[in-house]
Short mmCIF file of C-alpha atoms in Angstrom, two decimals:
data_model
loop_
_atom_site.label_atom_id
_atom_site.label_comp_id
_atom_site.label_asym_id
_atom_site.label_seq_id
_atom_site.Cartn_x
_atom_site.Cartn_y
_atom_site.Cartn_z
CA MET B 1222 86.53 85.68 87.33
CA LYS B 1223 83.68 87.01 85.29
CA ARG B 1224 83.48 88.69 81.93
CA LEU B 1225 85.05 92.17 82.13
CA ILE B 1226 83.97 95.67 81.47
CA GLY B 1227 87.74 96.20 81.75
CA ALA B 1228 90.19 93.44 81.58
CA VAL B 1229 91.95 90.58 83.27
CA VAL B 1230 95.10 88.15 82.49
CA VAL B 1231 96.31 84.40 82.96
CA ILE B 1232 99.88 82.64 82.35
CA ALA B 1233 102.02 79.57 83.17
CA VAL B 1234 105.04 79.53 85.11
CA ALA B 1235 107.94 77.01 85.60
CA GLY B 1236 110.50 78.84 88.05
CA TRP B 1237 110.65 82.10 90.03
CA TRP B 1238 112.86 83.91 92.29
CA TRP B 1239 112.22 83.97 96.11
CA TRP B 1240 111.27 87.51 97.56
CA LYS B 1241 114.03 89.66 98.94
CA PRO B 1242 113.72 92.93 100.39
CA SER B 1243 113.55 96.10 97.72
CA ASP B 1244 116.33 98.68 98.46
CA ASP B 1245 113.80 101.66 97.52
CA GLY B 1246 111.21 100.06 100.09
CA ARG B 1247 108.80 99.10 97.10
CA ILE B 1248 107.55 95.30 96.81
CA PRO B 1249 109.65 93.84 94.01
CA VAL B 1250 108.18 93.40 90.67
CA TYR B 1251 109.71 90.47 88.33
CA GLY B 1252 109.28 89.97 84.62
CA VAL B 1253 108.89 86.30 83.37
CA ALA B 1254 110.67 84.32 80.84
CA ILE B 1255 108.77 81.73 78.72
CA ALA B 1256 110.36 78.15 79.26
CA ALA B 1257 107.58 76.47 76.83
CA THR B 1258 104.53 77.35 75.08
CA TYR B 1259 101.74 74.63 74.66
CA PRO B 1260 98.31 74.76 72.71
CA HIS B 1261 95.43 76.38 74.64
CA ASP B 1262 91.43 76.39 73.60
CA GLN B 1263 90.99 79.97 72.30
CA ALA B 1264 87.56 79.33 72.97
CA ALA B 1265 87.97 78.88 76.64
CA PHE B 1266 86.95 81.67 78.92
CA THR B 1267 89.39 80.46 81.48
CA GLU B 1268 88.29 80.81 85.38
CA GLY B 1269 90.18 78.30 87.11
CA LEU B 1270 93.53 76.15 86.47
CA PHE B 1271 95.29 73.31 88.33
CA PHE B 1272 97.64 70.50 87.53
CA GLN B 1273 97.37 67.14 89.07
CA ASP B 1274 98.79 63.55 88.19
CA GLY B 1275 100.01 64.67 84.95
CA SER B 1276 96.74 66.57 83.67
CA LEU B 1277 95.73 69.93 83.39
CA TYR B 1278 92.41 70.89 84.97
CA GLU B 1279 90.47 74.14 83.63
CA SER B 1280 87.20 75.63 84.30
CA THR B 1281 85.48 78.06 82.00
CA GLY B 1282 82.83 80.76 82.61
CA GLU B 1283 79.90 82.68 80.67
CA VAL B 1284 76.31 81.27 81.12
CA GLY B 1285 75.64 78.65 78.61
CA GLU B 1286 79.33 77.95 77.90
CA SER B 1287 80.56 77.14 81.65
CA GLY B 1288 82.06 73.80 82.26
CA PHE B 1289 85.37 72.32 83.21
CA ARG B 1290 87.66 69.61 81.42
CA GLN B 1291 90.54 67.53 81.97
CA SER B 1292 93.36 67.90 79.11
CA ASP B 1293 97.03 66.93 78.05
CA VAL B 1294 99.21 69.72 78.63
CA ALA B 1295 101.59 68.97 75.74
CA THR B 1296 98.75 68.63 72.97
CA GLY B 1297 95.74 70.46 74.29
CA ARG B 1298 93.65 67.26 73.96
CA VAL B 1299 90.58 67.07 76.14
CA ILE B 1300 90.42 63.86 78.09
CA ARG B 1301 87.21 64.45 79.89
CA SER B 1302 84.81 67.61 80.34
CA TYR B 1303 81.81 68.52 81.99
CA ASP B 1304 79.14 71.21 81.00
CA LEU B 1305 77.70 73.48 83.56
CA PRO B 1306 73.98 74.17 82.67
CA ALA B 1307 72.49 77.70 82.68
CA PRO B 1308 72.08 79.76 84.67
CA TYR B 1309 75.20 79.25 86.28
CA PHE B 1310 78.33 81.22 85.48
CA GLY B 1311 81.52 78.98 86.27
CA GLU B 1312 84.17 79.84 88.43
CA GLY B 1313 87.40 78.47 90.09
CA ILE B 1314 87.81 74.79 90.57
CA VAL B 1315 89.90 72.97 93.30
CA PRO B 1316 90.85 69.34 93.79
CA TRP B 1317 90.69 67.79 97.46
CA LYS B 1318 91.46 63.96 97.67
CA ASP B 1319 88.77 62.26 95.27
CA ARG B 1320 86.64 65.32 94.65
CA LEU B 1321 86.39 68.16 92.62
CA TYR B 1322 84.96 71.51 93.82
CA GLN B 1323 83.73 74.21 91.37
CA LEU B 1324 82.42 77.95 92.38
CA THR B 1325 79.89 79.84 90.68
CA TRP B 1326 80.13 83.55 90.23
CA LYS B 1327 76.93 85.32 91.67
CA ASP B 1328 74.86 82.40 92.57
CA GLN B 1329 76.17 81.55 96.06
CA LYS B 1330 76.51 77.93 95.08
CA GLY B 1331 79.20 75.62 94.39
CA PHE B 1332 79.36 71.98 93.07
CA ILE B 1333 81.06 68.93 94.10
CA TYR B 1334 81.92 66.05 91.52
CA GLY B 1335 84.06 62.93 91.46
CA LEU B 1336 87.50 63.74 90.37
CA LYS B 1337 88.07 60.70 88.38
CA ASP B 1338 84.68 60.61 86.49
CA PHE B 1339 83.35 64.15 86.80
CA ALA B 1340 79.99 62.35 88.30
CA SER B 1341 77.84 65.13 90.32
CA VAL B 1342 77.96 64.34 94.15
CA GLY B 1343 76.50 67.28 95.87
CA ASP B 1344 76.54 71.05 96.08
CA PHE B 1345 77.33 73.63 98.76
CA SER B 1346 76.53 77.24 99.60
CA TYR B 1347 78.56 80.26 100.46
CA THR B 1348 77.77 83.94 100.79
CA GLY B 1349 79.12 86.60 98.46
CA GLU B 1350 80.60 85.91 94.99
CA GLY B 1351 82.81 83.07 93.98
CA TRP B 1352 86.02 83.92 92.16
CA GLY B 1353 89.22 81.57 92.42
CA ALA B 1354 90.14 78.55 94.69
CA THR B 1355 93.12 76.71 95.60
CA HIS B 1356 94.15 74.56 98.61
CA ASN B 1357 96.99 73.76 101.15
CA ASP B 1358 97.49 70.60 103.08
CA HIS B 1359 94.42 71.34 105.41
CA ALA B 1360 92.04 73.97 103.89
CA ILE B 1361 90.59 75.22 100.48
CA ILE B 1362 91.39 78.44 99.92
CA MET B 1363 88.87 80.80 98.11
CA SER B 1364 88.75 84.47 96.65
CA ASP B 1365 85.46 86.29 96.30
CA GLY B 1366 86.57 89.46 94.30
CA THR B 1367 87.59 91.37 97.53
CA SER B 1368 91.04 91.82 99.37
CA THR B 1369 89.95 88.84 101.81
CA LEU B 1370 90.89 85.25 101.24
CA ARG B 1371 88.78 82.54 102.91
CA PHE B 1372 90.05 79.18 104.20
CA LEU B 1373 87.37 76.68 104.39
CA ASP B 1374 87.21 73.28 105.76
CA PRO B 1375 87.46 70.72 102.98
CA GLU B 1376 84.82 68.49 104.45
CA SER B 1377 81.99 70.87 105.64
CA LEU B 1378 83.17 73.69 103.42
CA GLN B 1379 82.44 76.18 106.14
CA THR B 1380 84.85 79.08 106.81
CA LEU B 1381 87.77 78.39 109.25
CA SER B 1382 89.54 81.54 108.93
CA THR B 1383 90.11 84.78 106.75
CA LEU B 1384 93.32 86.52 105.28
CA LYS B 1385 93.15 90.15 104.58
CA VAL B 1386 95.93 90.55 101.43
CA THR B 1387 97.83 93.89 101.39
CA ALA B 1388 100.54 95.47 99.71
CA GLY B 1389 102.75 98.00 101.60
CA GLY B 1390 99.90 97.98 104.18
CA CYS B 1391 97.15 98.64 101.28
CA PRO B 1392 94.34 96.19 100.73
CA VAL B 1393 94.72 94.33 97.36
CA ALA B 1394 91.37 93.85 95.96
CA LYS B 1395 90.10 91.86 92.73
CA LEU B 1396 92.23 88.90 93.97
CA ASN B 1397 91.18 86.19 91.26
CA GLU B 1398 92.56 82.80 90.19
CA LEU B 1399 94.66 81.14 92.95
CA GLU B 1400 97.50 78.78 93.31
CA TRP B 1401 99.37 77.24 96.31
CA VAL B 1402 103.08 77.40 94.97
CA ASP B 1403 105.65 75.88 97.47
CA GLY B 1404 104.17 77.54 100.89
CA GLN B 1405 102.88 80.85 99.18
CA ILE B 1406 99.62 81.80 97.48
CA TYR B 1407 99.83 83.15 93.91
CA ALA B 1408 96.87 85.19 92.85
CA ASN B 1409 95.98 86.75 89.54
CA ILE B 1410 94.65 90.43 90.24
CA TRP B 1411 91.79 91.01 87.98
CA GLN B 1412 92.32 93.90 85.33
CA THR B 1413 96.10 93.78 85.90
CA SER B 1414 98.87 91.97 84.24
CA LEU B 1415 100.10 90.92 87.92
CA ILE B 1416 100.52 87.82 89.89
CA ALA B 1417 100.60 88.40 93.69
CA ARG B 1418 102.99 86.22 95.67
CA ILE B 1419 101.36 86.35 99.16
CA ASP B 1420 102.61 85.30 102.52
CA PRO B 1421 99.74 82.91 104.03
CA LYS B 1422 100.55 84.00 107.59
CA THR B 1423 100.46 87.49 107.10
CA GLY B 1424 98.68 88.33 104.08
CA ALA B 1425 101.51 90.52 102.78
CA VAL B 1426 102.31 90.67 99.34
CA THR B 1427 106.07 89.52 99.15
CA SER B 1428 106.48 90.53 95.25
CA PHE B 1429 104.69 90.69 92.12
CA LEU B 1430 105.35 89.00 88.64
CA ASP B 1431 104.41 90.85 85.67
CA ILE B 1432 103.17 88.79 82.76
CA SER B 1433 101.94 91.61 80.34
CA ALA B 1434 104.64 90.43 77.67
CA LEU B 1435 102.31 87.13 77.47
CA GLY B 1436 98.97 86.83 75.42
CA PRO B 1437 97.74 87.78 72.22
CA LYS B 1438 98.43 91.60 71.50
CA ASP B 1439 95.24 92.08 69.79
CA ARG B 1440 92.91 90.53 72.26
CA GLY B 1441 89.59 91.88 73.42
CA PRO B 1442 88.98 93.58 76.70
CA ASP B 1443 87.40 90.64 78.39
CA ASP B 1444 90.54 88.45 77.28
CA VAL B 1445 92.48 89.12 80.06
CA ALA B 1446 95.27 86.95 82.03
CA ASN B 1447 93.65 84.41 84.22
CA GLY B 1448 94.83 81.13 85.50
CA ILE B 1449 97.70 79.52 87.30
CA ALA B 1450 98.65 76.03 87.68
CA TYR B 1451 101.85 74.45 89.23
CA ASP B 1452 103.28 71.09 88.82
CA ALA B 1453 105.01 70.67 92.23
CA GLY B 1454 106.75 67.46 91.27
CA ALA B 1455 108.62 69.15 88.13
CA LYS B 1456 108.46 72.75 89.65
CA ARG B 1457 106.83 73.96 86.52
CA LEU B 1458 104.45 76.90 86.68
CA PHE B 1459 101.84 77.60 84.08
CA VAL B 1460 99.79 80.52 83.32
CA THR B 1461 97.12 81.33 80.43
CA GLY B 1462 94.08 83.77 79.97
CA LYS B 1463 90.84 83.98 78.85
CA ARG B 1464 90.59 82.90 75.11
CA TRP B 1465 94.21 82.72 74.80
CA PRO B 1466 95.54 80.50 72.08
CA GLN B 1467 98.61 79.73 74.32
CA LEU B 1468 99.47 78.10 77.80
CA TYR B 1469 102.67 79.12 79.09
CA GLN B 1470 105.21 77.62 81.29
CA ILE B 1471 107.25 80.54 82.88
CA ARG B 1472 110.02 81.19 85.28
CA ALA B 1473 110.61 84.70 86.80
CA ASN B 1474 113.59 86.72 85.94
CA GLU B 1475 116.22 87.89 88.42
CA THR B 1476 116.01 91.61 87.35
CA ARG B 1477 113.40 93.56 88.50
CA VAL B 1478 110.97 95.63 86.41
CA THR B 1479 108.78 98.67 86.89
CA SER B 1480 105.29 98.44 87.10
CA ASP B 1481 102.79 101.55 87.56
CA ALA B 1482 100.15 99.08 88.62
CA ALA B 1483 102.11 97.49 91.29
CA ASN B 1484 103.33 100.85 92.56
CA ALA B 1485 99.43 102.03 92.66
CA LEU B 1486 98.83 98.82 94.59
CA SER B 1487 101.23 99.44 97.41
CA ALA B 1488 100.36 103.16 97.43
CA CYS B 1489 96.53 102.25 98.10
CA GLY B 1490 95.56 103.19 94.51
CA ALA B 1491 97.67 106.30 94.24
CA LYS B 1492 99.60 107.36 91.27
CA SER B 1493 103.52 106.90 91.97
#
């Protein structure tokens, strides 16, 4: 997502607990444990993240600083990169077959590249804003800053369907960076330290991960958590944030934690 007037966050995870009903009726919130820490470019204003074929792919925002890169997870070494020229503000990226799709924030335009060489091969348009992106086995899934996710045909990039995301029946807006994780959609929620785990059939948030313990403690208001990547083969979950010096591999704790932000989301914004 974009530059903050408030705040946003990102992390990396490698394991988690499946949702189970809460005894008190509230949506469960779990803290996370750090399984490993890796270097991350502290100049990167992270907007998108995914893992594929042994490499980490990351997109960055800010006009004049936007682009995307392929890097080595263990060392942070950049293998290949592409600079997105002004006036575009880069947002989420997602792979599909031999291509890579990139969203932009307010320009209602996306770009298509070769996944192996980052060569430009086309563009596409959409209405509204572009925030995060991921995919399942038949569609590209896109967020636009609202509580509604769009499912796009990967070939025509036209909207196939939409999904309203709710927590306790309340719309969950500011859905940001996305990742498909073993049949669920994981989503950073802008201006919170929460990752929502979403049922792709109903749109219901089944649980939250609270990553507030991650990231630099003295970061600026724009340097929020954003970015989720999943290594499906090794069951590793990664997260990071805008201008964070670390990429984290994490796993969810079994013990539930208290989150005022999650309680407010589940109460339609009311304090609880």
